[in-house]
PDB file of C-alpha atoms in Angstrom:
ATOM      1  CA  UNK A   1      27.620 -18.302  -6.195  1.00  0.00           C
ATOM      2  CA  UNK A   2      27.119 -19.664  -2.787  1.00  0.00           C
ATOM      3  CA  UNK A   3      26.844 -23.519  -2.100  1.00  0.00           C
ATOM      4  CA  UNK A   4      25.199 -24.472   1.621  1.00  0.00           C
ATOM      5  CA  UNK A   5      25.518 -27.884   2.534  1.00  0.00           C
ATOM      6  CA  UNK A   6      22.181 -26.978   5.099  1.00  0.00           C
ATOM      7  CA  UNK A   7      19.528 -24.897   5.308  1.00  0.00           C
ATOM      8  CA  UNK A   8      19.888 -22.044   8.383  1.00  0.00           C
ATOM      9  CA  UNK A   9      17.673 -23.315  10.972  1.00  0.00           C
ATOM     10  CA  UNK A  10      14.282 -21.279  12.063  1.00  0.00           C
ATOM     11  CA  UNK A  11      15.501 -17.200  13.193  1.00  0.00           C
ATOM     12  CA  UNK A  12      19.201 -18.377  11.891  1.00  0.00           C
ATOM     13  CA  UNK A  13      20.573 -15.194   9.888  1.00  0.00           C
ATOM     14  CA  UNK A  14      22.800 -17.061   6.701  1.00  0.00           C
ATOM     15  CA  UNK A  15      25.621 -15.391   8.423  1.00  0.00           C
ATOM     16  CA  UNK A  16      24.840 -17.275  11.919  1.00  0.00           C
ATOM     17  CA  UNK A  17      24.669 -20.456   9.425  1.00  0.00           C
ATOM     18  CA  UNK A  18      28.028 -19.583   7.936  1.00  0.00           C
ATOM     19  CA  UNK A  19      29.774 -18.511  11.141  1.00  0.00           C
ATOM     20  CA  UNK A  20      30.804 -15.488  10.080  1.00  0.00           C
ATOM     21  CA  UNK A  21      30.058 -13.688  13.076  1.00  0.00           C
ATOM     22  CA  UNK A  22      33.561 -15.443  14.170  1.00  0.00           C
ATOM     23  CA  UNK A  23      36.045 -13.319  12.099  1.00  0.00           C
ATOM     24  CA  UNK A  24      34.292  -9.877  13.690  1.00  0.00           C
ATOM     25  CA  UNK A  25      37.615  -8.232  15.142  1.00  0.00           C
ATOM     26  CA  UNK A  26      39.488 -10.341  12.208  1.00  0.00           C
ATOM     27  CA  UNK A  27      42.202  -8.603   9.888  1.00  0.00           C
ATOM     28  CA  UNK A  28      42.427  -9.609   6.446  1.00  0.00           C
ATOM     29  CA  UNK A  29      43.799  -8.643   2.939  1.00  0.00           C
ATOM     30  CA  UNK A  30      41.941  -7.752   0.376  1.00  0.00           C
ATOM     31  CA  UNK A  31      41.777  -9.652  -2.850  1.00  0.00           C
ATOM     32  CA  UNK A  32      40.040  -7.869  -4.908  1.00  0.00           C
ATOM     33  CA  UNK A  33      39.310  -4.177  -5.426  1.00  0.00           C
ATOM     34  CA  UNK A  34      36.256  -3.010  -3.454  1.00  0.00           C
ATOM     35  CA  UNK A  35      33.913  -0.816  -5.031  1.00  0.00           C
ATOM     36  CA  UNK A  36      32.365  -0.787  -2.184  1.00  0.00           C
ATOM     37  CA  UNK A  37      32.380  -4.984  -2.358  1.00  0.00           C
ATOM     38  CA  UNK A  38      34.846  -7.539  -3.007  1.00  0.00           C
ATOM     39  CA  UNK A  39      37.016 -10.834  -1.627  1.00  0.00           C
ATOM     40  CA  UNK A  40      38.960 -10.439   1.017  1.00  0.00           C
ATOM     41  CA  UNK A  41      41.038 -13.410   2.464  1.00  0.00           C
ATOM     42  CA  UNK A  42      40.602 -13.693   6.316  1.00  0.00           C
ATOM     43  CA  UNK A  43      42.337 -16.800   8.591  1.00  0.00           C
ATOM     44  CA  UNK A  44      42.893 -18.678   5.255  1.00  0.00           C
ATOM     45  CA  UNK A  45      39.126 -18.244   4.065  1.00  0.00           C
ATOM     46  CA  UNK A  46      37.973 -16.457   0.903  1.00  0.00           C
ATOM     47  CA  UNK A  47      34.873 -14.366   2.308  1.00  0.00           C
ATOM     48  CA  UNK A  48      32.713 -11.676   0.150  1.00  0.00           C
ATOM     49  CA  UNK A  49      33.040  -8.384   2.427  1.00  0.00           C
ATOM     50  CA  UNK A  50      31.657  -4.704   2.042  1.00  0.00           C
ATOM     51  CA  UNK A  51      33.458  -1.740   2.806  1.00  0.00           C
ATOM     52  CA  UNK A  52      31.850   1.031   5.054  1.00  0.00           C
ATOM     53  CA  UNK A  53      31.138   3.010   1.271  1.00  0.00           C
ATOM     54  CA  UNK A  54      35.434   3.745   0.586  1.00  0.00           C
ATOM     55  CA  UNK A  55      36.828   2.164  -2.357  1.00  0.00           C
ATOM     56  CA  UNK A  56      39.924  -0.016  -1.277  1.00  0.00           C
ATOM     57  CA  UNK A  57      42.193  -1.662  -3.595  1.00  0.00           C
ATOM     58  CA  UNK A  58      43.392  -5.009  -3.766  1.00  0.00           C
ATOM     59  CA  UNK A  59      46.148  -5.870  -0.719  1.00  0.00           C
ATOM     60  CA  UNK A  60      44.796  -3.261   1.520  1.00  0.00           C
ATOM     61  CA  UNK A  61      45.050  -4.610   5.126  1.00  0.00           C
ATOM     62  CA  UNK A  62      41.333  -4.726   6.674  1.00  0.00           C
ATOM     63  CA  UNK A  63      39.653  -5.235   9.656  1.00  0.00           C
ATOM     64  CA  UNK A  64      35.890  -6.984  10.129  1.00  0.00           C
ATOM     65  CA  UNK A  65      33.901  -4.482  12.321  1.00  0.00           C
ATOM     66  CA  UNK A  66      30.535  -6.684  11.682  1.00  0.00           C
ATOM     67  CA  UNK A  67      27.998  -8.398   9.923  1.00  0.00           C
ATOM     68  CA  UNK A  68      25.864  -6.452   7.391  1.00  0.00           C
ATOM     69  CA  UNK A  69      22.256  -6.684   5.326  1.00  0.00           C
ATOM     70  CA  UNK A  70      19.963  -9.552   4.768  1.00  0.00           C
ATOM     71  CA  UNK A  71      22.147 -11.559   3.186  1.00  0.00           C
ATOM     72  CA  UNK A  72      24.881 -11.339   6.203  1.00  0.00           C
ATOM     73  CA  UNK A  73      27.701 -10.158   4.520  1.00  0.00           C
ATOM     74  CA  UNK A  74      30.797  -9.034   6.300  1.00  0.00           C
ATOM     75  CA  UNK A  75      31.568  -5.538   7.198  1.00  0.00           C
ATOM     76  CA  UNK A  76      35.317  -4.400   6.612  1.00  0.00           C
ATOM     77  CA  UNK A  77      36.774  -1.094   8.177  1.00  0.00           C
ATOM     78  CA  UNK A  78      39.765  -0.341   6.305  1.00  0.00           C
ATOM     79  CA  UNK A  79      43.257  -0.413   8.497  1.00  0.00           C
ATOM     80  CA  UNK A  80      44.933   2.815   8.523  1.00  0.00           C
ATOM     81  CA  UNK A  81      49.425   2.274   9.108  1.00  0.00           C
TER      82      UNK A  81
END
């Protein structure tokens, strides 16, 4: 579920409203298995990302590489060490 406190303004994406744009070029952990979606926590926030179609487990280290679909959801490339 997703609570906004305002309503994006007129051509404002609900990622633009959200800010998410902000964490593009981010690394975070995953929090949840991703199948291809799931949490992931990124600069203290919990966020609901997308892989680029791989499934990643829980406590995989990740990297935001954009915004994605109508519903701006965050894009995760998965970090390979």
């Amino acid at each position: 579920k997703r609570i906004m406190l305002h309503q994006p303004e007129a051509g404002q994406s609900l990622a633009e409203a959200l800010e998410l744009d902000k964490y593009v070029g981010s690394f975070g952990k995953t929090l949840t298995p991703h199948q291809p979606s799931g949490v992931t926590l990124i600069d203290g926030r919990r966020i609901d990302t997308m892989s680029e179609g791989m499934f990643l487990d829980a406590g995989q280290v990740v990297k935001v590489i954009g915004l994605h679909g109508v519903q701006g959801g965050v894009a995760l490339g998965k970090v390979i060490t």
